[in-house]
Amino acid sequence: MSYKFDKSAVAFAEAKLHIPGGVNSPVRSFRSVGGTPPFIARALGSQIIDIDGNRYIDYVGSWGPMILGHAHPAVTEALQRALSLGTSYGAPTLVETELTKSIKAVFPSMELVRMVNSGTEATMSVLRVARAFTKRTKIVKFAGCYHGHHDGLLVKAGSGAATFGVPDSPGVPEGIAAATLTVPYNDVHSLTETFRQHGEDIAAVIIEPVAGNMGMVLPLAGYLEKVRQITSQYGALLIFDEVMSGFRVAHGGAQQIYKIQPDLTCLGKIIGGGLPVGAYGGRRDIMELIAPAGPVYQAGTLSGNPLAMTAGLVTLKLLTEIPDLYKKISAKTAALCIGIKQAAEEFELKIQVHYLGAMFGMFFSDKRVYDYDSAKQSDTGLFNIFFHTMLEQGIYLAPSQFEAAFMSAAHSEEDIAATIAASRVAFEKVKNCTKS
Ligand code: KE4
């Protein structure tokens, strides 16, 4: 059955009249891969269905939140009950404390947690409290890591040796960018050198401990330990941005796998079960600076709203209660990635496949990918051919080489087999394109 996107094409043209680029988040526009983004009508389990009636096995999962699969009955039922009690009060509720306790049970480094409405709000707020606590101004981030769209982190490495940041978007003031130093991921020497030069004025380092925004890139052996050691040595705070990796690469995120205790952690996505959410938290002596406990201001009309808290609480309870859930999801991810790698080799195509827990990614590159520069060596043209050939076979991957993919508890063995089979067709097409 050939996929048609007629209704989505009409919908996309209409959306562009009213919404910038026709989407409410850029990556959804398919600008990176070309073509028309399917407009989704509904989803259930591992599947999404678009308004043309095309069905897809979904490996985007709303960019991470849907680890249980779409429209999980327990989440839906709990939300329906919560809806009948109202949608938002702007006052404290029991469910906020319950969700926070569920997070702390899995992330013991988070002694106090503040709920917000997005990962962006979480990372924006965590920088403020890090600067207030240390009374320092500079922040270190890593090329290829993404922490949301606030000015302080929409920054890229400056030219030449200077690591001072320059804006990564129009509208970001030079002065704000200059307070953010950018260094390569997985490069201990650059980080050490940056601290040697600026260490006394660095408030914090913020890192995706398992990176998912340059494609999926894993920390090299011992790297995160060195980052922890360097930040401690200079009195800078270590912030793990686990908005994507939290409850994803393992139940307790990257900090559980690599046994690193960050000073502060940001979470999002999965903890809201598909509703708008973010959270930041960590050492009590730092988080007690946050208003109203302390002087560092941060607020939000819908922070901790009962619907997101309810969806998140049910999701986290299931992640804890379903026996061997992470073991099973990790095994599915591994089986899929090994199968795709083997399929590529059948066509003598060299790809890099990375996976950990319920997260995976692939690069059309014959070289190791360990940072943003090496990720950018990938052949995005080949990726785009692969992407569309998979889409037309009912496999919905992230529409960019520089994104990650996400497995859920709802993906079946049949889904995995169908995806590997579809990848053979896609690799054959890629191979034929490389010949011509
Ligand atoms: P949000 O503001 O999108 O909830 O979270 C920002 C954020 C912070 N930190 C990390 C590690 C993230 O991955 C994200 C957001 N991830 C992207 C995926 N590349 C969300 C998808 C999108 O931007 O549309």
CSV table of C-alpha atoms and ligand atoms in Angstrom, one decimal:
chain,number,residue,atom,x,y,z
A,1,MET,CA,0.0,0.0,0.0
A,2,SER,CA,1.6,3.3,-1.0
A,3,TYR,CA,1.3,6.0,1.5
A,4,LYS,CA,-0.6,9.2,0.4
A,5,PHE,CA,-0.3,12.4,2.3
A,6,ASP,CA,-3.0,14.3,0.5
A,7,LYS,CA,-5.0,15.5,3.5
A,8,SER,CA,-1.8,16.3,5.4
A,9,ALA,CA,-0.6,18.4,2.5
A,10,VAL,CA,-3.8,20.4,2.6
A,11,ALA,CA,-3.7,20.7,6.4
A,12,PHE,CA,0.0,21.8,6.3
A,13,ALA,CA,-0.8,24.5,3.8
A,14,GLU,CA,-3.6,25.8,6.0
A,15,ALA,CA,-1.5,25.5,9.2
A,16,LYS,CA,1.3,27.7,7.5
A,17,LEU,CA,-1.3,30.5,7.2
A,18,HIS,CA,-1.7,30.6,10.9
A,19,ILE,CA,1.4,29.1,12.6
A,20,PRO,CA,5.0,29.9,11.9
A,21,GLY,CA,6.2,27.2,9.5
A,22,GLY,CA,2.9,25.4,10.1
A,23,VAL,CA,4.1,23.8,13.3
A,24,ASN,CA,4.5,24.6,17.0
A,25,SER,CA,8.0,23.1,17.2
A,26,PRO,CA,10.5,23.3,14.3
A,27,VAL,CA,11.6,19.7,14.0
A,28,ARG,CA,8.0,18.6,13.3
A,29,SER,CA,8.0,20.5,10.0
A,30,PHE,CA,10.1,17.9,8.1
A,31,ARG,CA,12.3,20.8,6.9
A,32,SER,CA,15.4,18.7,7.6
A,33,VAL,CA,14.2,15.7,5.6
A,34,GLY,CA,11.9,17.4,3.1
A,35,GLY,CA,8.3,16.4,2.2
A,36,THR,CA,5.0,16.9,4.0
A,37,PRO,CA,4.7,16.0,7.7
A,38,PRO,CA,1.8,13.7,8.4
A,39,PHE,CA,-0.8,15.3,10.6
A,40,ILE,CA,-1.6,12.8,13.3
A,41,ALA,CA,-5.3,12.0,14.0
A,42,ARG,CA,-4.8,9.5,16.9
A,43,ALA,CA,-2.5,7.0,18.5
A,44,LEU,CA,-2.6,3.8,20.5
A,45,GLY,CA,0.2,1.7,21.9
A,46,SER,CA,3.1,1.7,19.5
A,47,GLN,CA,1.1,3.1,16.6
A,48,ILE,CA,0.1,6.5,15.3
A,49,ILE,CA,-2.4,7.1,12.6
A,50,ASP,CA,-2.4,10.2,10.4
A,51,ILE,CA,-5.4,12.1,8.9
A,52,ASP,CA,-5.0,10.2,5.6
A,53,GLY,CA,-5.5,6.9,7.5
A,54,ASN,CA,-1.8,5.9,7.2
A,55,ARG,CA,-0.6,3.8,10.2
A,56,TYR,CA,2.9,3.9,11.5
A,57,ILE,CA,5.0,2.1,14.1
A,58,ASP,CA,6.1,5.1,16.1
A,59,TYR,CA,9.7,5.5,17.3
A,60,VAL,CA,9.3,9.2,18.2
A,61,GLY,CA,6.8,8.8,21.0
A,62,SER,CA,6.2,12.5,21.2
A,63,TRP,CA,10.1,12.9,21.6
A,64,GLY,CA,10.3,10.7,24.6
A,65,PRO,CA,7.3,10.9,26.9
A,66,MET,CA,5.4,7.9,25.6
A,67,ILE,CA,7.5,5.1,27.1
A,68,LEU,CA,4.4,3.1,28.0
A,69,GLY,CA,3.0,3.6,24.5
A,70,HIS,CA,0.2,5.9,23.4
A,71,ALA,CA,-3.1,6.1,25.2
A,72,HIS,CA,-2.2,3.6,27.9
A,73,PRO,CA,-5.6,2.7,29.5
A,74,ALA,CA,-4.4,3.3,33.1
A,75,VAL,CA,-3.1,6.8,32.2
A,76,THR,CA,-6.3,7.6,30.2
A,77,GLU,CA,-8.6,6.4,33.0
A,78,ALA,CA,-6.7,8.4,35.7
A,79,LEU,CA,-6.8,11.5,33.5
A,80,GLN,CA,-10.6,11.1,33.0
A,81,ARG,CA,-11.1,10.9,36.7
A,82,ALA,CA,-8.8,13.9,37.3
A,83,LEU,CA,-10.6,15.9,34.6
A,84,SER,CA,-13.9,15.4,36.3
A,85,LEU,CA,-12.5,17.2,39.4
A,86,GLY,CA,-11.4,20.2,37.4
A,87,THR,CA,-8.3,21.1,35.3
A,88,SER,CA,-6.3,23.5,37.3
A,89,TYR,CA,-6.6,25.3,40.7
A,90,GLY,CA,-3.4,27.3,41.1
A,91,ALA,CA,-3.2,26.0,44.6
A,92,PRO,CA,-1.2,23.1,46.2
A,93,THR,CA,-2.5,19.6,45.6
A,94,LEU,CA,-1.7,16.1,47.1
A,95,VAL,CA,-0.8,14.7,43.7
A,96,GLU,CA,2.2,17.2,43.3
A,97,THR,CA,3.7,15.8,46.4
A,98,GLU,CA,3.0,12.2,45.3
A,99,LEU,CA,4.7,12.7,42.0
A,100,THR,CA,7.7,14.4,43.6
A,101,LYS,CA,8.1,11.5,46.0
A,102,SER,CA,7.9,9.0,43.0
A,103,ILE,CA,10.7,11.0,41.3
A,104,LYS,CA,12.8,11.1,44.4
A,105,ALA,CA,12.5,7.4,45.0
A,106,VAL,CA,14.2,6.8,41.7
A,107,PHE,CA,16.5,9.8,41.6
A,108,PRO,CA,17.9,10.0,45.2
A,109,SER,CA,20.2,12.9,44.2
A,110,MET,CA,17.1,15.1,43.9
A,111,GLU,CA,16.5,15.9,47.6
A,112,LEU,CA,14.1,18.8,46.7
A,113,VAL,CA,12.2,19.1,43.3
A,114,ARG,CA,10.4,22.0,41.7
A,115,MET,CA,7.8,21.2,39.0
A,116,VAL,CA,7.6,23.4,35.9
A,117,ASN,CA,5.9,23.1,32.5
A,118,SER,CA,8.7,22.2,30.1
A,119,GLY,CA,12.3,21.0,29.9
A,120,THR,CA,13.2,24.5,28.8
A,121,GLU,CA,11.8,26.0,32.0
A,122,ALA,CA,13.6,23.4,34.0
A,123,THR,CA,17.0,24.2,32.5
A,124,MET,CA,16.4,27.9,32.5
A,125,SER,CA,15.5,27.8,36.2
A,126,VAL,CA,18.3,25.5,37.2
A,127,LEU,CA,20.9,27.9,35.8
A,128,ARG,CA,19.5,30.7,37.9
A,129,VAL,CA,19.7,28.8,41.2
A,130,ALA,CA,23.2,27.5,40.2
A,131,ARG,CA,24.4,31.1,39.7
A,132,ALA,CA,22.7,32.3,42.9
A,133,PHE,CA,24.3,29.4,45.0
A,134,THR,CA,27.8,29.8,43.7
A,135,LYS,CA,27.7,33.6,43.2
A,136,ARG,CA,29.4,33.0,39.8
A,137,THR,CA,28.1,33.8,36.3
A,138,LYS,CA,29.7,31.5,33.7
A,139,ILE,CA,28.1,28.3,32.5
A,140,VAL,CA,29.7,25.5,30.5
A,141,LYS,CA,27.7,23.6,27.9
A,142,PHE,CA,28.7,21.1,25.2
A,143,ALA,CA,28.5,21.5,21.4
A,144,GLY,CA,25.6,19.4,20.2
A,145,CYS,CA,23.8,19.3,23.5
A,146,TYR,CA,20.4,21.0,23.5
A,147,HIS,CA,18.7,22.1,26.7
A,148,GLY,CA,15.7,24.0,25.5
A,149,HIS,CA,15.3,27.4,23.8
A,150,HIS,CA,16.0,30.0,26.5
A,151,ASP,CA,18.7,32.6,25.7
A,152,GLY,CA,21.3,31.4,28.2
A,153,LEU,CA,21.6,28.1,26.4
A,154,LEU,CA,20.9,28.9,22.7
A,155,VAL,CA,24.6,29.5,22.4
A,156,LYS,CA,27.3,27.9,20.2
A,157,ALA,CA,31.1,27.9,20.5
A,158,GLY,CA,32.8,31.1,19.5
A,159,SER,CA,35.3,31.1,16.7
A,160,GLY,CA,39.0,30.2,17.3
A,161,ALA,CA,40.4,29.2,20.6
A,162,ALA,CA,38.1,31.3,22.7
A,163,THR,CA,35.3,29.2,24.0
A,164,PHE,CA,33.1,32.2,24.8
A,165,GLY,CA,29.7,31.6,23.4
A,166,VAL,CA,28.1,33.4,20.5
A,167,PRO,CA,24.3,33.4,19.9
A,168,ASP,CA,22.9,30.3,18.3
A,169,SER,CA,19.8,32.2,17.2
A,170,PRO,CA,19.0,35.8,16.3
A,171,GLY,CA,17.5,37.6,19.2
A,172,VAL,CA,19.9,36.1,21.8
A,173,PRO,CA,22.0,39.1,23.2
A,174,GLU,CA,25.7,38.8,22.7
A,175,GLY,CA,26.2,39.6,26.4
A,176,ILE,CA,24.1,36.6,27.5
A,177,ALA,CA,25.8,34.3,25.1
A,178,ALA,CA,29.2,35.5,26.3
A,179,ALA,CA,28.5,34.1,29.7
A,180,THR,CA,28.1,30.6,28.3
A,181,LEU,CA,31.3,28.7,27.4
A,182,THR,CA,30.9,25.9,24.9
A,183,VAL,CA,33.3,22.9,24.6
A,184,PRO,CA,33.2,19.7,22.6
A,185,TYR,CA,31.4,16.7,24.2
A,186,ASN,CA,33.6,13.7,25.3
A,187,ASP,CA,36.7,16.0,25.3
A,188,VAL,CA,38.3,16.0,28.7
A,189,HIS,CA,41.3,18.2,27.6
A,190,SER,CA,39.0,21.1,26.4
A,191,LEU,CA,37.0,21.0,29.6
A,192,THR,CA,40.1,21.0,31.7
A,193,GLU,CA,41.6,23.9,29.7
A,194,THR,CA,38.4,25.9,30.0
A,195,PHE,CA,38.4,25.4,33.8
A,196,ARG,CA,42.0,26.3,34.0
A,197,GLN,CA,41.2,29.6,32.3
A,198,HIS,CA,37.8,30.4,33.9
A,199,GLY,CA,37.3,27.9,36.7
A,200,GLU,CA,36.9,30.5,39.4
A,201,ASP,CA,34.0,32.1,37.6
A,202,ILE,CA,32.1,29.0,36.4
A,203,ALA,CA,28.9,28.5,38.2
A,204,ALA,CA,28.0,25.2,36.6
A,205,VAL,CA,28.4,22.7,33.9
A,206,ILE,CA,25.2,21.5,32.2
A,207,ILE,CA,25.4,18.3,30.2
A,208,GLU,CA,23.2,15.7,28.6
A,209,PRO,CA,24.9,12.7,30.3
A,210,VAL,CA,23.6,10.6,27.4
A,211,ALA,CA,23.2,13.0,24.4
A,212,GLY,CA,20.1,12.8,22.3
A,213,ASN,CA,20.1,16.1,20.4
A,214,MET,CA,23.0,15.6,18.0
A,215,GLY,CA,21.7,12.2,17.2
A,216,MET,CA,22.3,9.7,20.1
A,217,VAL,CA,25.9,10.0,21.4
A,218,LEU,CA,27.1,8.1,24.5
A,219,PRO,CA,29.7,9.4,26.9
A,220,LEU,CA,33.1,7.7,26.5
A,221,ALA,CA,34.3,5.4,29.3
A,222,GLY,CA,35.3,7.5,32.3
A,223,TYR,CA,34.2,10.8,30.7
A,224,LEU,CA,31.4,11.7,33.1
A,225,GLU,CA,33.6,10.8,36.1
A,226,LYS,CA,36.1,13.3,34.9
A,227,VAL,CA,33.4,16.0,34.4
A,228,ARG,CA,32.3,15.3,38.0
A,229,GLN,CA,35.9,15.5,39.3
A,230,ILE,CA,36.7,18.7,37.5
A,231,THR,CA,33.5,20.5,38.6
A,232,SER,CA,34.1,19.4,42.2
A,233,GLN,CA,37.7,20.5,42.1
A,234,TYR,CA,36.7,24.1,41.1
A,235,GLY,CA,33.6,24.4,43.2
A,236,ALA,CA,31.3,24.5,40.1
A,237,LEU,CA,28.0,22.7,40.2
A,238,LEU,CA,27.3,19.7,37.9
A,239,ILE,CA,23.9,19.7,36.3
A,240,PHE,CA,22.6,16.6,34.5
A,241,ASP,CA,20.0,17.5,31.9
A,242,GLU,CA,18.1,14.2,32.0
A,243,VAL,CA,15.0,15.6,30.3
A,244,MET,CA,15.4,13.0,27.7
A,245,SER,CA,17.5,10.3,29.4
A,246,GLY,CA,15.6,10.3,32.7
A,247,PHE,CA,13.4,7.2,33.1
A,248,ARG,CA,14.6,6.4,29.5
A,249,VAL,CA,18.1,5.0,29.3
A,250,ALA,CA,17.4,3.3,32.7
A,251,HIS,CA,14.8,3.7,35.4
A,252,GLY,CA,17.1,6.1,37.2
A,253,GLY,CA,18.5,7.7,34.1
A,254,ALA,CA,22.2,8.1,33.2
A,255,GLN,CA,23.1,9.0,36.7
A,256,GLN,CA,22.1,5.5,37.8
A,257,ILE,CA,23.9,3.7,34.9
A,258,TYR,CA,27.2,5.7,35.3
A,259,LYS,CA,26.9,6.0,39.1
A,260,ILE,CA,27.5,9.8,39.1
A,261,GLN,CA,25.9,12.1,41.6
A,262,PRO,CA,25.1,15.4,40.0
A,263,ASP,CA,24.4,18.4,42.2
A,264,LEU,CA,21.3,19.2,40.2
A,265,THR,CA,19.1,17.3,37.6
A,266,CYS,CA,16.6,18.4,35.1
A,267,LEU,CA,13.7,16.1,34.1
A,268,GLY,CA,10.8,16.3,31.7
A,269,LYS,CA,8.9,14.3,29.1
A,270,ILE,CA,8.2,10.9,30.7
A,271,ILE,CA,7.4,12.4,34.1
A,272,GLY,CA,4.4,14.1,32.6
A,273,GLY,CA,3.1,11.0,30.8
A,274,GLY,CA,2.6,13.1,27.6
A,275,LEU,CA,1.3,16.3,29.3
A,276,PRO,CA,3.3,19.5,29.6
A,277,VAL,CA,5.9,19.1,32.3
A,278,GLY,CA,9.4,19.8,33.5
A,279,ALA,CA,11.2,19.5,36.8
A,280,TYR,CA,14.5,20.5,38.3
A,281,GLY,CA,15.9,19.5,41.6
A,282,GLY,CA,18.9,18.3,43.6
A,283,ARG,CA,20.9,19.1,46.7
A,284,ARG,CA,18.7,20.5,49.5
A,285,ASP,CA,21.2,23.3,50.3
A,286,ILE,CA,20.9,24.5,46.8
A,287,MET,CA,17.2,24.0,46.1
A,288,GLU,CA,16.3,25.8,49.4
A,289,LEU,CA,17.3,29.0,47.7
A,290,ILE,CA,14.2,28.8,45.5
A,291,ALA,CA,11.2,31.0,46.4
A,292,PRO,CA,9.3,31.0,48.6
A,293,ALA,CA,11.8,29.0,50.7
A,294,GLY,CA,14.6,31.3,49.6
A,295,PRO,CA,15.2,34.4,47.5
A,296,VAL,CA,15.7,32.9,44.0
A,297,TYR,CA,12.5,33.7,42.2
A,298,GLN,CA,10.8,31.2,39.9
A,299,ALA,CA,7.0,30.7,39.4
A,300,GLY,CA,4.4,29.3,37.0
A,301,THR,CA,0.7,29.4,36.6
A,302,LEU,CA,0.3,25.8,35.6
A,303,SER,CA,3.4,24.4,37.4
A,304,GLY,CA,2.4,21.1,39.1
A,305,ASN,CA,-1.0,21.2,37.4
A,306,PRO,CA,-3.2,18.2,38.4
A,307,LEU,CA,-3.6,16.7,35.0
A,308,ALA,CA,0.1,16.5,34.2
A,309,MET,CA,0.9,15.4,37.7
A,310,THR,CA,-1.8,12.6,37.4
A,311,ALA,CA,-0.5,11.4,34.0
A,312,GLY,CA,3.1,11.5,35.3
A,313,LEU,CA,2.2,9.7,38.6
A,314,VAL,CA,0.4,6.8,36.9
A,315,THR,CA,3.2,6.5,34.4
A,316,LEU,CA,6.0,6.4,37.0
A,317,LYS,CA,4.0,4.0,39.1
A,318,LEU,CA,3.7,1.6,36.1
A,319,LEU,CA,7.4,2.0,35.3
A,320,THR,CA,8.1,0.9,38.9
A,321,GLU,CA,5.5,-1.9,39.1
A,322,ILE,CA,5.6,-3.6,35.7
A,323,PRO,CA,8.0,-6.5,36.3
A,324,ASP,CA,11.3,-6.4,34.3
A,325,LEU,CA,9.9,-3.4,32.2
A,326,TYR,CA,13.3,-1.9,31.5
A,327,LYS,CA,14.9,-5.2,30.9
A,328,LYS,CA,12.3,-6.0,28.3
A,329,ILE,CA,12.3,-2.6,26.6
A,330,SER,CA,16.1,-2.6,26.5
A,331,ALA,CA,16.1,-6.1,24.9
A,332,LYS,CA,13.7,-4.9,22.3
A,333,THR,CA,15.9,-1.9,21.6
A,334,ALA,CA,19.0,-4.0,21.3
A,335,ALA,CA,17.2,-6.6,19.0
A,336,LEU,CA,16.1,-3.8,16.7
A,337,CYS,CA,19.4,-2.0,16.5
A,338,ILE,CA,21.4,-5.3,15.9
A,339,GLY,CA,18.9,-6.2,13.2
A,340,ILE,CA,19.1,-2.8,11.5
A,341,LYS,CA,23.0,-2.9,11.7
A,342,GLN,CA,22.9,-6.4,10.1
A,343,ALA,CA,20.5,-5.2,7.4
A,344,ALA,CA,22.8,-2.3,6.5
A,345,GLU,CA,25.8,-4.7,6.3
A,346,GLU,CA,23.9,-6.9,3.8
A,347,PHE,CA,24.1,-3.9,1.5
A,348,GLU,CA,27.7,-3.1,2.5
A,349,LEU,CA,26.5,0.2,4.1
A,350,LYS,CA,28.5,1.5,7.0
A,351,ILE,CA,26.3,3.0,9.6
A,352,GLN,CA,26.9,3.8,13.3
A,353,VAL,CA,24.1,2.5,15.6
A,354,HIS,CA,24.0,3.6,19.3
A,355,TYR,CA,21.6,2.4,21.9
A,356,LEU,CA,21.1,2.3,25.6
A,357,GLY,CA,18.0,1.3,27.5
A,358,ALA,CA,14.9,2.5,25.6
A,359,MET,CA,16.8,5.0,23.4
A,360,PHE,CA,18.7,4.6,20.2
A,361,GLY,CA,20.0,6.4,17.2
A,362,MET,CA,21.9,5.8,14.0
A,363,PHE,CA,24.3,7.8,11.8
A,364,PHE,CA,25.0,7.4,8.1
A,365,SER,CA,28.7,7.5,8.7
A,366,ASP,CA,31.5,5.0,8.3
A,367,LYS,CA,33.4,6.7,11.2
A,368,ARG,CA,32.9,6.5,14.9
A,369,VAL,CA,30.5,9.2,16.2
A,370,TYR,CA,31.5,10.6,19.6
A,371,ASP,CA,30.8,14.3,19.5
A,372,TYR,CA,29.0,17.0,17.4
A,373,ASP,CA,31.8,17.4,14.8
A,374,SER,CA,31.9,13.7,14.1
A,375,ALA,CA,28.1,13.5,14.0
A,376,LYS,CA,28.0,16.3,11.4
A,377,GLN,CA,30.2,14.1,9.2
A,378,SER,CA,27.1,11.9,8.6
A,379,ASP,CA,25.6,11.8,5.2
A,380,THR,CA,22.2,13.5,5.8
A,381,GLY,CA,21.3,12.9,2.1
A,382,LEU,CA,21.4,9.1,2.7
A,383,PHE,CA,19.6,9.5,6.0
A,384,ASN,CA,16.8,11.4,4.3
A,385,ILE,CA,16.3,8.7,1.6
A,386,PHE,CA,16.3,6.1,4.4
A,387,PHE,CA,13.8,8.2,6.5
A,388,HIS,CA,11.3,8.6,3.7
A,389,THR,CA,11.5,5.0,2.5
A,390,MET,CA,10.8,3.9,6.1
A,391,LEU,CA,8.0,6.4,6.4
A,392,GLU,CA,6.3,5.0,3.3
A,393,GLN,CA,6.5,1.5,4.8
A,394,GLY,CA,4.8,2.7,8.0
A,395,ILE,CA,7.9,3.3,10.2
A,396,TYR,CA,7.9,6.7,11.8
A,397,LEU,CA,11.4,7.8,12.8
A,398,ALA,CA,12.6,11.2,13.9
A,399,PRO,CA,12.6,13.5,10.9
A,400,SER,CA,16.3,14.5,11.4
A,401,GLN,CA,19.7,12.8,11.4
A,402,PHE,CA,20.4,14.8,14.6
A,403,GLU,CA,17.6,13.4,16.8
A,404,ALA,CA,17.2,10.1,18.7
A,405,ALA,CA,14.6,7.4,18.6
A,406,PHE,CA,12.5,5.9,21.4
A,407,MET,CA,11.3,2.4,22.1
A,408,SER,CA,8.2,1.8,24.3
A,409,ALA,CA,6.7,-1.0,26.4
A,410,ALA,CA,4.0,-1.2,23.7
A,411,HIS,CA,6.3,-2.1,20.8
A,412,SER,CA,5.8,-5.8,19.9
A,413,GLU,CA,8.2,-8.4,18.5
A,414,GLU,CA,6.2,-8.1,15.3
A,415,ASP,CA,6.8,-4.3,15.3
A,416,ILE,CA,10.6,-5.0,15.6
A,417,ALA,CA,10.6,-7.6,12.9
A,418,ALA,CA,8.5,-5.3,10.6
A,419,THR,CA,10.9,-2.4,11.2
A,420,ILE,CA,14.0,-4.5,10.4
A,421,ALA,CA,12.4,-5.8,7.3
A,422,ALA,CA,11.5,-2.3,6.2
A,423,SER,CA,15.1,-1.2,6.9
A,424,ARG,CA,16.3,-3.8,4.3
A,425,VAL,CA,14.1,-2.1,1.7
A,426,ALA,CA,15.3,1.3,2.7
A,427,PHE,CA,19.0,0.3,2.7
A,428,GLU,CA,18.6,-1.2,-0.7
A,429,LYS,CA,17.2,2.1,-2.0
A,430,VAL,CA,20.1,3.9,-0.3
A,431,LYS,CA,22.6,1.6,-1.8
A,432,ASN,CA,21.1,2.1,-5.3
A,433,CYS,CA,21.3,5.9,-4.8
A,434,THR,CA,25.0,5.6,-3.8
A,435,LYS,CA,25.6,3.6,-7.0
A,436,SER,CA,24.0,6.2,-9.3
B,1,KE4,P1,11.1,21.1,26.2
B,1,KE4,O1,11.1,22.6,26.5
B,1,KE4,O2,11.0,20.8,24.7
B,1,KE4,O3,10.1,20.3,27.0
B,1,KE4,O4,12.5,20.4,26.7
B,1,KE4,C1,13.7,21.0,26.2
B,1,KE4,C2,14.8,19.9,26.3
B,1,KE4,C3,15.7,20.0,27.3
B,1,KE4,N1,16.7,19.1,27.5
B,1,KE4,C4,16.8,18.1,26.6
B,1,KE4,C5,17.9,17.1,26.8
B,1,KE4,C6,15.9,17.9,25.5
B,1,KE4,O5,16.0,16.9,24.7
B,1,KE4,C7,14.9,18.9,25.4
B,1,KE4,C8,13.9,18.8,24.2
B,1,KE4,N2,14.0,17.7,23.3
B,1,KE4,C9,13.6,18.0,22.0
B,1,KE4,C10,14.0,16.8,21.1
B,1,KE4,N3,15.2,17.1,20.4
B,1,KE4,C11,12.1,18.2,21.9
B,1,KE4,C12,11.5,18.1,20.6
B,1,KE4,C13,11.2,19.5,20.0
B,1,KE4,O6,12.0,20.4,20.3
B,1,KE4,O7,10.2,19.6,19.3
